[in-house]
PDB file of C-alpha atoms in Angstrom:
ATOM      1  CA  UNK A   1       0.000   0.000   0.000  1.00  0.00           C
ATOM      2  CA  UNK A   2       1.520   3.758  -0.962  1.00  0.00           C
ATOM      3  CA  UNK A   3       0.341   7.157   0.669  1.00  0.00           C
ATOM      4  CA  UNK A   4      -0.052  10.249  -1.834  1.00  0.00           C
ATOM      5  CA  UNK A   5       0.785  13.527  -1.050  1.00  0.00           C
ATOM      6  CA  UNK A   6       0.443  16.199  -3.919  1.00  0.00           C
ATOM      7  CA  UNK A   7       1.497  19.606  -2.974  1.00  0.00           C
ATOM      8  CA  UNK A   8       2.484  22.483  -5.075  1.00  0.00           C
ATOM      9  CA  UNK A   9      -0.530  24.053  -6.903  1.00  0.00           C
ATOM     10  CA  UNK A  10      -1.257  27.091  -6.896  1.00  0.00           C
ATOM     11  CA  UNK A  11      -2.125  30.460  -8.922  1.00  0.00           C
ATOM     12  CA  UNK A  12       0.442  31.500 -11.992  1.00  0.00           C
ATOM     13  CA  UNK A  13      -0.742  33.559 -15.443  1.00  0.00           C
ATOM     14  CA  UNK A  14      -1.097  32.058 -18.987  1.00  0.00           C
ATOM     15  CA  UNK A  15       2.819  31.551 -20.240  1.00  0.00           C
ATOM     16  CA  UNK A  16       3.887  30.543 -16.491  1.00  0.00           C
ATOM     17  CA  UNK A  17       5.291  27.587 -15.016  1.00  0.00           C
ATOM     18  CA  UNK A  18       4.705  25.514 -12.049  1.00  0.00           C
ATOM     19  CA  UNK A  19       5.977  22.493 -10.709  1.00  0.00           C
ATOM     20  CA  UNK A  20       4.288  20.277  -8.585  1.00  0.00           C
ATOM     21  CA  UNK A  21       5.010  17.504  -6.166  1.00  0.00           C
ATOM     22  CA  UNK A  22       3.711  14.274  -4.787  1.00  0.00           C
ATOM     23  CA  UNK A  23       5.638  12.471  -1.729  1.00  0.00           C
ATOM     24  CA  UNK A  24       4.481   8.829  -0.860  1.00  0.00           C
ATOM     25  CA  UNK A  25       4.340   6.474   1.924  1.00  0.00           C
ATOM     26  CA  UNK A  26       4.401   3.085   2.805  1.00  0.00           C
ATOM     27  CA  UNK A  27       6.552   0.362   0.678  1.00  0.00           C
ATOM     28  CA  UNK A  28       8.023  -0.709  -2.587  1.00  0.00           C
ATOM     29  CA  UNK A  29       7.222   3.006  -4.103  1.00  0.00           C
ATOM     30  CA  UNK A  30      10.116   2.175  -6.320  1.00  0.00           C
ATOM     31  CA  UNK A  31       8.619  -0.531  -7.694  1.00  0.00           C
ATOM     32  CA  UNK A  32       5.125   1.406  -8.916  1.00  0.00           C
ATOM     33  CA  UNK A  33       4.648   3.301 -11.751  1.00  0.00           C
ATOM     34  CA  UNK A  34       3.285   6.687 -11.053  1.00  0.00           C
ATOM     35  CA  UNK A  35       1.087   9.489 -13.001  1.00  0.00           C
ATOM     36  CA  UNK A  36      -0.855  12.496 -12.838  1.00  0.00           C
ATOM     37  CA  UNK A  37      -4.288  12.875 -13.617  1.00  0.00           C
ATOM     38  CA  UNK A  38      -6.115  16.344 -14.157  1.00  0.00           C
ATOM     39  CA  UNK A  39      -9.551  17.175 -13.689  1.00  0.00           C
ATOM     40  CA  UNK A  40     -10.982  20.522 -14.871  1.00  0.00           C
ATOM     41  CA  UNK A  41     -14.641  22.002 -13.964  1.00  0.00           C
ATOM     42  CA  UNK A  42     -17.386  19.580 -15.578  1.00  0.00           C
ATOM     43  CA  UNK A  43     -14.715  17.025 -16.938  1.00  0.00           C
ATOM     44  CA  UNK A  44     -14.197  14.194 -16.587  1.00  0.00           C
ATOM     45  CA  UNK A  45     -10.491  13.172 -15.024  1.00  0.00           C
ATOM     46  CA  UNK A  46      -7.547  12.440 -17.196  1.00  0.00           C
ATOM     47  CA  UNK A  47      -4.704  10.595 -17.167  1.00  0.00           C
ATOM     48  CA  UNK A  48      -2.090  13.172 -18.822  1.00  0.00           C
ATOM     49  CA  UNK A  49       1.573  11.553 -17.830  1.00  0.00           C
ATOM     50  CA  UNK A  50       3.172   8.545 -16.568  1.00  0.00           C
ATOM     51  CA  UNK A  51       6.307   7.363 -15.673  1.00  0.00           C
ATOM     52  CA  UNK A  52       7.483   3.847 -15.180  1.00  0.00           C
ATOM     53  CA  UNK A  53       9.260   2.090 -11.664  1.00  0.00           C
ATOM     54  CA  UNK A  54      13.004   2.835 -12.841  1.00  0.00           C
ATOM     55  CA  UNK A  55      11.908   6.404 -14.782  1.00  0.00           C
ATOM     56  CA  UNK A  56      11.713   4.880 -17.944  1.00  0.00           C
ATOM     57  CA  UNK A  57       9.393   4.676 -20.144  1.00  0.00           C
ATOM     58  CA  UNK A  58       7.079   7.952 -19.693  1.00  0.00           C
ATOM     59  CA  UNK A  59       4.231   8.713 -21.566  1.00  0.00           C
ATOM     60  CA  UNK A  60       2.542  12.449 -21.769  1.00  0.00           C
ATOM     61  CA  UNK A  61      -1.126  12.767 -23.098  1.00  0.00           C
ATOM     62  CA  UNK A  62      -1.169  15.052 -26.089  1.00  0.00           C
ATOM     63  CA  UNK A  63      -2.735  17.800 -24.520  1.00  0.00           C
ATOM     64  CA  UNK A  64       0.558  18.524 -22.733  1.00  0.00           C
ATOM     65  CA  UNK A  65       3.469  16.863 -24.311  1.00  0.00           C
ATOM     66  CA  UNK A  66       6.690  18.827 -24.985  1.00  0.00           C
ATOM     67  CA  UNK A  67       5.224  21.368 -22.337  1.00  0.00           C
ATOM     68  CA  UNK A  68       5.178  18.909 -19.096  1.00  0.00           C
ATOM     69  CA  UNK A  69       7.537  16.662 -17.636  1.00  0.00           C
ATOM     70  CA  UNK A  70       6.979  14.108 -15.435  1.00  0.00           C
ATOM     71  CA  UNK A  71      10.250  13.183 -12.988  1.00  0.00           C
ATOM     72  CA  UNK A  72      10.752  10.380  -9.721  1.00  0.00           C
ATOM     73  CA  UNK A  73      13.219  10.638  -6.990  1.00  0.00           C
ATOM     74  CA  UNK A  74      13.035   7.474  -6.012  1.00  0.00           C
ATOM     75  CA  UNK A  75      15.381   7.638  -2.572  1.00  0.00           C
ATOM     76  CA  UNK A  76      12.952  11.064  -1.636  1.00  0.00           C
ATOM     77  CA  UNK A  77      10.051   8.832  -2.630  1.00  0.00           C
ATOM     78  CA  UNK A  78       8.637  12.357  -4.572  1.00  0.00           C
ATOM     79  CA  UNK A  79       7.059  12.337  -8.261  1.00  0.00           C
ATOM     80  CA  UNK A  80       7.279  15.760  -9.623  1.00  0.00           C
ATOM     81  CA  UNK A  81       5.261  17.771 -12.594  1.00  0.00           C
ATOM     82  CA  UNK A  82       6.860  20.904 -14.062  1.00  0.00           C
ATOM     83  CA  UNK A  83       4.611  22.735 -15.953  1.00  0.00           C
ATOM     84  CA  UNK A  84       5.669  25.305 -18.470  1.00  0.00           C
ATOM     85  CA  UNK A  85       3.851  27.046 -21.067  1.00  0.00           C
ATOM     86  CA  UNK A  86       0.614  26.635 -19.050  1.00  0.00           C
ATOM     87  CA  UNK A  87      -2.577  27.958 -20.464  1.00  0.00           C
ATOM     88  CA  UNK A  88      -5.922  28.841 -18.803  1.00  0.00           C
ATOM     89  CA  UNK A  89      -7.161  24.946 -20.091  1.00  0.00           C
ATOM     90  CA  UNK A  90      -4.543  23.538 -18.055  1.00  0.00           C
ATOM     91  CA  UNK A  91      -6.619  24.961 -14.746  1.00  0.00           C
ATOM     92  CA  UNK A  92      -7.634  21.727 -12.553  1.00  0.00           C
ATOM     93  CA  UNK A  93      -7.353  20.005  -9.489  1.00  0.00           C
ATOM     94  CA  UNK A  94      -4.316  17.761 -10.256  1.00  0.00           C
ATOM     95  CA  UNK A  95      -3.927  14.405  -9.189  1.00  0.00           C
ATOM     96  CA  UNK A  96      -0.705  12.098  -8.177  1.00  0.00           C
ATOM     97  CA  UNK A  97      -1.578   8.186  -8.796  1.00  0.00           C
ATOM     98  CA  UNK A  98       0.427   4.963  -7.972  1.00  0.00           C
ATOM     99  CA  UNK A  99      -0.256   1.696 -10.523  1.00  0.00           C
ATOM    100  CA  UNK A 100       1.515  -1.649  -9.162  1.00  0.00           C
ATOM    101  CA  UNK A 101       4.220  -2.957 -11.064  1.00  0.00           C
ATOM    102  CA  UNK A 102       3.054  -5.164 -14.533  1.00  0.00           C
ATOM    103  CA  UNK A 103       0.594  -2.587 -15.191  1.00  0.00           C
ATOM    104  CA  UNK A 104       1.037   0.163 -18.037  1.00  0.00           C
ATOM    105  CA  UNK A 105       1.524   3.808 -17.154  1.00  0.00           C
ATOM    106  CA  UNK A 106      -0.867   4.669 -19.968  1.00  0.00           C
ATOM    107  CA  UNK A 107      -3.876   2.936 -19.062  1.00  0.00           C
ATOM    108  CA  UNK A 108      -5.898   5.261 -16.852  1.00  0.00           C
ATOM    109  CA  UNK A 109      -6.897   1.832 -15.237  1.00  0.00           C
ATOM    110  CA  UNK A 110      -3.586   0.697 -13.934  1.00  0.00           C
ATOM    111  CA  UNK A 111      -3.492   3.174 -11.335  1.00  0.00           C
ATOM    112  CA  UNK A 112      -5.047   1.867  -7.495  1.00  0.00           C
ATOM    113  CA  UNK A 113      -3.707   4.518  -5.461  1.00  0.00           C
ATOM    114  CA  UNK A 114      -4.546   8.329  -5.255  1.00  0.00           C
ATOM    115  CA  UNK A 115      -3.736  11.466  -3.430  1.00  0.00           C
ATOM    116  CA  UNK A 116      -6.058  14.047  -2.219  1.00  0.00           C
ATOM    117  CA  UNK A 117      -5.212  16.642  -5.045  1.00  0.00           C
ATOM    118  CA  UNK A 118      -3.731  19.906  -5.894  1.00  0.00           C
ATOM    119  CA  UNK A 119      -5.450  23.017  -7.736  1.00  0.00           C
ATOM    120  CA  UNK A 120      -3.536  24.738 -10.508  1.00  0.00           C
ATOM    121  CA  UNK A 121      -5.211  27.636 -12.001  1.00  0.00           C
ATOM    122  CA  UNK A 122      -3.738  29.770 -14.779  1.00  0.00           C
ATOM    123  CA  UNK A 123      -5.236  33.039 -15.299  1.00  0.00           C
ATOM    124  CA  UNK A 124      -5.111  34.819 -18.691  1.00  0.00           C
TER     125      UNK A 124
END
């Protein structure tokens, strides 16, 4: 069983970045492979990176790839998010997610264990 603790969000303006953080507890967190999920006002939540137990492979949803990067620390136990080139869509409470090992990082479904979120919102 893994903890999730997202932390991080926060207000920034259209162009900005941010980078956010999720610290976990409990055992094996090097051997799960992690993500972030968003979900925005009246949406539905989405899985928009992963990154695999040993940092590779990733995978980035197309909504944010070559602006986000998805990073583990595996010693710190912390997943982080940077953010750059954020845009008022972007604005949602963001969510850290464990998915035991065997399972892919880009199946929304792999992923058991959640934190309590973190709200980004980008202002124009």
């Amino acid at each position: 069983q893994v903890q999730l603790v997202e932390s991080g969000g926060g207000l920034v303006q259209a162009g900005g970045s941010l980078r956010i953080s999720c610290v976990a507890s409990g055992r094996a967190f090097s051997t799960y492979g992690m993500g972030w999920f968003r979900q925005a006002p009246g949406k539905e939540r989405e899985l928009i990176t992963g990154i695999s137990a040993g940092g590779t492979p990733t995978y980035y949803a197309d909504s944010v790839k070559g602006r986000f990067t998805i990073s583990r620390d595996d010693a710190k136990k912390l997943v982080y998010l940077q953010m750059n080139s954020l845009t008022p869509e972007d604005t949602a409470v963001y969510y850290c997610a464990a998915a035991p090992a065997g399972w892919s990082i880009s199946s929304s479904f792999a992923y058991e264990h959640w934190g309590q979120g973190t709200q980004v919102t980008v202002s124009s």
